[in-house]
Amino acid sequence: MNNKWLLALAGVLVYIGIAKPDLSSISFPSNTSCTTDTCVVDAPSDDILLEKARAITSIVKESNDSTRKSDCLKLSSLYADMAVLIELDEKDQVIADTSNIKEANSLAGKMLRLNIKDKYPGLAEAARDLLSSSIGDDDVVLDVELRSKAVSAFRALSWAFYEGGK
């Protein structure tokens, strides 16, 4: 029985290889949803981070842009991944200081190519305010405490965008 399925599959693949039919009309579901594995779905426990994260959520929810949901879910996933990157222990350490955080954040945002510069007025400032309230504005080496604060800040950003995408 399994051989018949494999033979049928092989036949279909050979047909596709030879005939090269136009398969562009077939649509596959896009992966724009967010799971608990890629986004932070729990609100920050720190009251200051929670307040600043809610401000970010308000900013994105005020937008009528058609891509708001997908933008927010991508950003939520990005910031959750950034938290993991910062959290890596000393042996696997990738981010060593606050300037590395800023550089990684800048590069990651460009990598997503979201083009959100004018979509959400005040968003960059609000996100910068949240981050600087946790790790400060100075370029310093991350110690255990500062690393933990940076992780919490990026998780708060992830949560804010997750909520903004609802």
Short mmCIF file of C-alpha atoms in Angstrom, two decimals:
data_model
loop_
_atom_site.label_atom_id
_atom_site.label_comp_id
_atom_site.label_asym_id
_atom_site.label_seq_id
_atom_site.Cartn_x
_atom_site.Cartn_y
_atom_site.Cartn_z
CA MET A 1 0.00 0.00 0.00
CA ASN A 2 2.81 2.44 0.88
CA ASN A 3 4.53 1.64 -2.40
CA LYS A 4 1.43 2.74 -4.33
CA TRP A 5 1.46 6.13 -2.58
CA LEU A 6 5.17 6.57 -3.21
CA LEU A 7 4.72 5.58 -6.86
CA ALA A 8 1.83 8.03 -7.24
CA LEU A 9 3.86 10.81 -5.60
CA ALA A 10 6.83 10.06 -7.83
CA GLY A 11 4.54 10.20 -10.87
CA VAL A 12 3.16 13.59 -9.85
CA LEU A 13 6.67 14.95 -9.26
CA VAL A 14 7.85 13.64 -12.65
CA TYR A 15 4.82 15.25 -14.33
CA ILE A 16 5.55 18.58 -12.62
CA GLY A 17 9.19 18.34 -13.62
CA ILE A 18 8.41 17.63 -17.27
CA ALA A 19 5.25 19.70 -17.86
CA LYS A 20 6.24 22.61 -15.60
CA PRO A 21 2.64 23.72 -15.02
CA ASP A 22 1.92 27.21 -13.63
CA LEU A 23 1.37 26.62 -9.92
CA SER A 24 1.29 30.31 -8.99
CA SER A 25 -2.49 30.21 -8.58
CA ILE A 26 -2.14 27.81 -5.66
CA SER A 27 -2.12 29.76 -2.43
CA PHE A 28 -0.64 28.48 0.76
CA PRO A 29 -1.60 29.83 4.15
CA SER A 30 0.85 32.46 5.34
CA ASN A 31 2.47 32.15 8.71
CA THR A 32 1.49 35.53 10.13
CA SER A 33 0.09 34.22 13.34
CA CYS A 34 2.03 34.31 16.53
CA THR A 35 2.52 31.42 18.87
CA THR A 36 3.64 31.45 22.45
CA ASP A 37 6.97 30.10 21.23
CA THR A 38 7.77 33.20 19.19
CA CYS A 39 6.02 36.06 20.98
CA VAL A 40 5.71 37.13 24.57
CA VAL A 41 2.05 36.88 25.53
CA ASP A 42 2.38 37.67 29.24
CA ALA A 43 2.36 41.28 30.39
CA PRO A 44 5.51 42.61 32.05
CA SER A 45 5.49 42.23 35.83
CA ASP A 46 7.36 45.51 36.35
CA ASP A 47 4.89 48.40 36.59
CA ILE A 48 7.13 50.88 34.75
CA LEU A 49 7.72 48.49 31.85
CA LEU A 50 4.01 47.67 31.74
CA GLU A 51 3.07 51.36 31.53
CA LYS A 52 5.60 52.03 28.77
CA ALA A 53 4.58 48.87 26.90
CA ARG A 54 0.93 49.91 27.03
CA ALA A 55 1.91 53.28 25.53
CA ILE A 56 3.49 51.42 22.60
CA THR A 57 0.39 49.26 22.20
CA SER A 58 -1.77 52.41 22.11
CA ILE A 59 0.42 53.98 19.44
CA VAL A 60 0.17 51.02 17.08
CA LYS A 61 -3.54 50.50 17.70
CA GLU A 62 -4.22 54.13 16.73
CA SER A 63 -2.98 53.34 13.23
CA ASN A 64 -5.46 52.42 10.52
CA ASP A 65 -2.74 50.90 8.36
CA SER A 66 -3.78 47.64 6.71
CA THR A 67 -0.50 45.98 7.66
CA ARG A 68 -0.71 46.80 11.38
CA LYS A 69 -1.48 43.25 12.46
CA SER A 70 1.29 41.63 10.46
CA ASP A 71 3.75 44.41 11.36
CA CYS A 72 3.02 43.94 15.06
CA LEU A 73 3.33 40.18 14.97
CA LYS A 74 6.64 40.36 13.14
CA LEU A 75 7.94 42.94 15.60
CA SER A 76 6.70 40.91 18.55
CA SER A 77 8.53 37.87 17.29
CA LEU A 78 11.64 39.96 16.57
CA TYR A 79 11.75 41.38 20.09
CA ALA A 80 11.16 37.96 21.65
CA ASP A 81 14.11 36.66 19.63
CA MET A 82 16.21 39.65 20.68
CA ALA A 83 15.46 38.82 24.32
CA VAL A 84 16.73 35.29 23.75
CA LEU A 85 19.82 36.62 21.99
CA ILE A 86 20.64 38.90 24.93
CA GLU A 87 19.83 36.21 27.46
CA LEU A 88 22.45 33.79 26.15
CA ASP A 89 24.89 32.92 28.89
CA GLU A 90 28.54 33.89 29.09
CA LYS A 91 29.71 30.86 27.12
CA ASP A 92 27.45 31.55 24.12
CA GLN A 93 27.31 35.31 24.61
CA VAL A 94 26.49 37.28 21.49
CA ILE A 95 25.52 40.65 22.97
CA ALA A 96 28.24 42.00 25.28
CA ASP A 97 27.23 45.63 25.85
CA THR A 98 24.44 48.14 25.35
CA SER A 99 25.91 49.41 22.07
CA ASN A 100 25.64 45.83 20.73
CA ILE A 101 21.96 45.87 21.73
CA LYS A 102 21.35 49.08 19.80
CA GLU A 103 23.27 47.80 16.77
CA ALA A 104 21.47 44.43 16.74
CA ASN A 105 18.11 46.15 17.13
CA SER A 106 18.87 48.52 14.26
CA LEU A 107 20.02 45.72 11.95
CA ALA A 108 17.13 43.42 12.84
CA GLY A 109 14.58 46.13 12.11
CA LYS A 110 16.12 46.78 8.70
CA MET A 111 16.23 43.05 8.02
CA LEU A 112 12.43 42.76 8.35
CA ARG A 113 11.94 45.56 5.77
CA LEU A 114 8.68 46.63 7.37
CA ASN A 115 8.93 50.26 6.27
CA ILE A 116 7.17 51.49 9.41
CA LYS A 117 8.90 54.86 9.72
CA ASP A 118 5.80 57.04 9.13
CA LYS A 119 3.08 54.49 9.89
CA TYR A 120 3.17 54.82 13.67
CA PRO A 121 4.02 58.37 14.80
CA GLY A 122 5.89 58.38 18.10
CA LEU A 123 6.62 54.65 18.08
CA ALA A 124 10.41 54.89 17.82
CA GLU A 125 10.55 57.35 20.69
CA ALA A 126 8.25 55.23 22.87
CA ALA A 127 10.29 52.08 22.22
CA ARG A 128 13.54 53.95 22.91
CA ASP A 129 12.02 55.32 26.14
CA LEU A 130 11.05 51.83 27.30
CA LEU A 131 14.50 50.46 26.55
CA SER A 132 16.41 53.36 28.12
CA SER A 133 14.26 53.18 31.26
CA SER A 134 15.60 49.66 31.74
CA ILE A 135 19.22 49.83 30.59
CA GLY A 136 19.95 53.55 30.47
CA ASP A 137 21.42 55.59 27.64
CA ASP A 138 25.12 54.99 28.31
CA ASP A 139 27.14 52.42 26.39
CA VAL A 140 28.27 49.99 29.09
CA VAL A 141 29.22 46.34 29.34
CA LEU A 142 26.32 44.12 30.37
CA ASP A 143 26.62 42.59 33.79
CA VAL A 144 24.18 39.96 35.06
CA GLU A 145 21.71 42.53 36.39
CA LEU A 146 21.79 44.78 33.33
CA ARG A 147 21.48 41.76 31.02
CA SER A 148 18.38 40.68 32.94
CA LYS A 149 16.92 44.18 32.65
CA ALA A 150 17.58 44.22 28.91
CA VAL A 151 15.87 40.85 28.50
CA SER A 152 12.86 42.13 30.45
CA ALA A 153 12.73 45.25 28.28
CA PHE A 154 12.75 43.28 25.04
CA ARG A 155 10.11 40.91 26.38
CA ALA A 156 8.01 43.95 27.27
CA LEU A 157 8.43 45.22 23.70
CA SER A 158 7.42 41.82 22.37
CA TRP A 159 4.30 41.84 24.55
CA ALA A 160 3.43 45.40 23.53
CA PHE A 161 3.50 44.52 19.84
CA TYR A 162 1.69 41.23 20.43
CA GLU A 163 -1.11 43.20 22.10
CA GLY A 164 -0.99 45.82 19.34
CA GLY A 165 -1.52 43.11 16.73
CA LYS A 166 -4.79 41.95 18.25
#
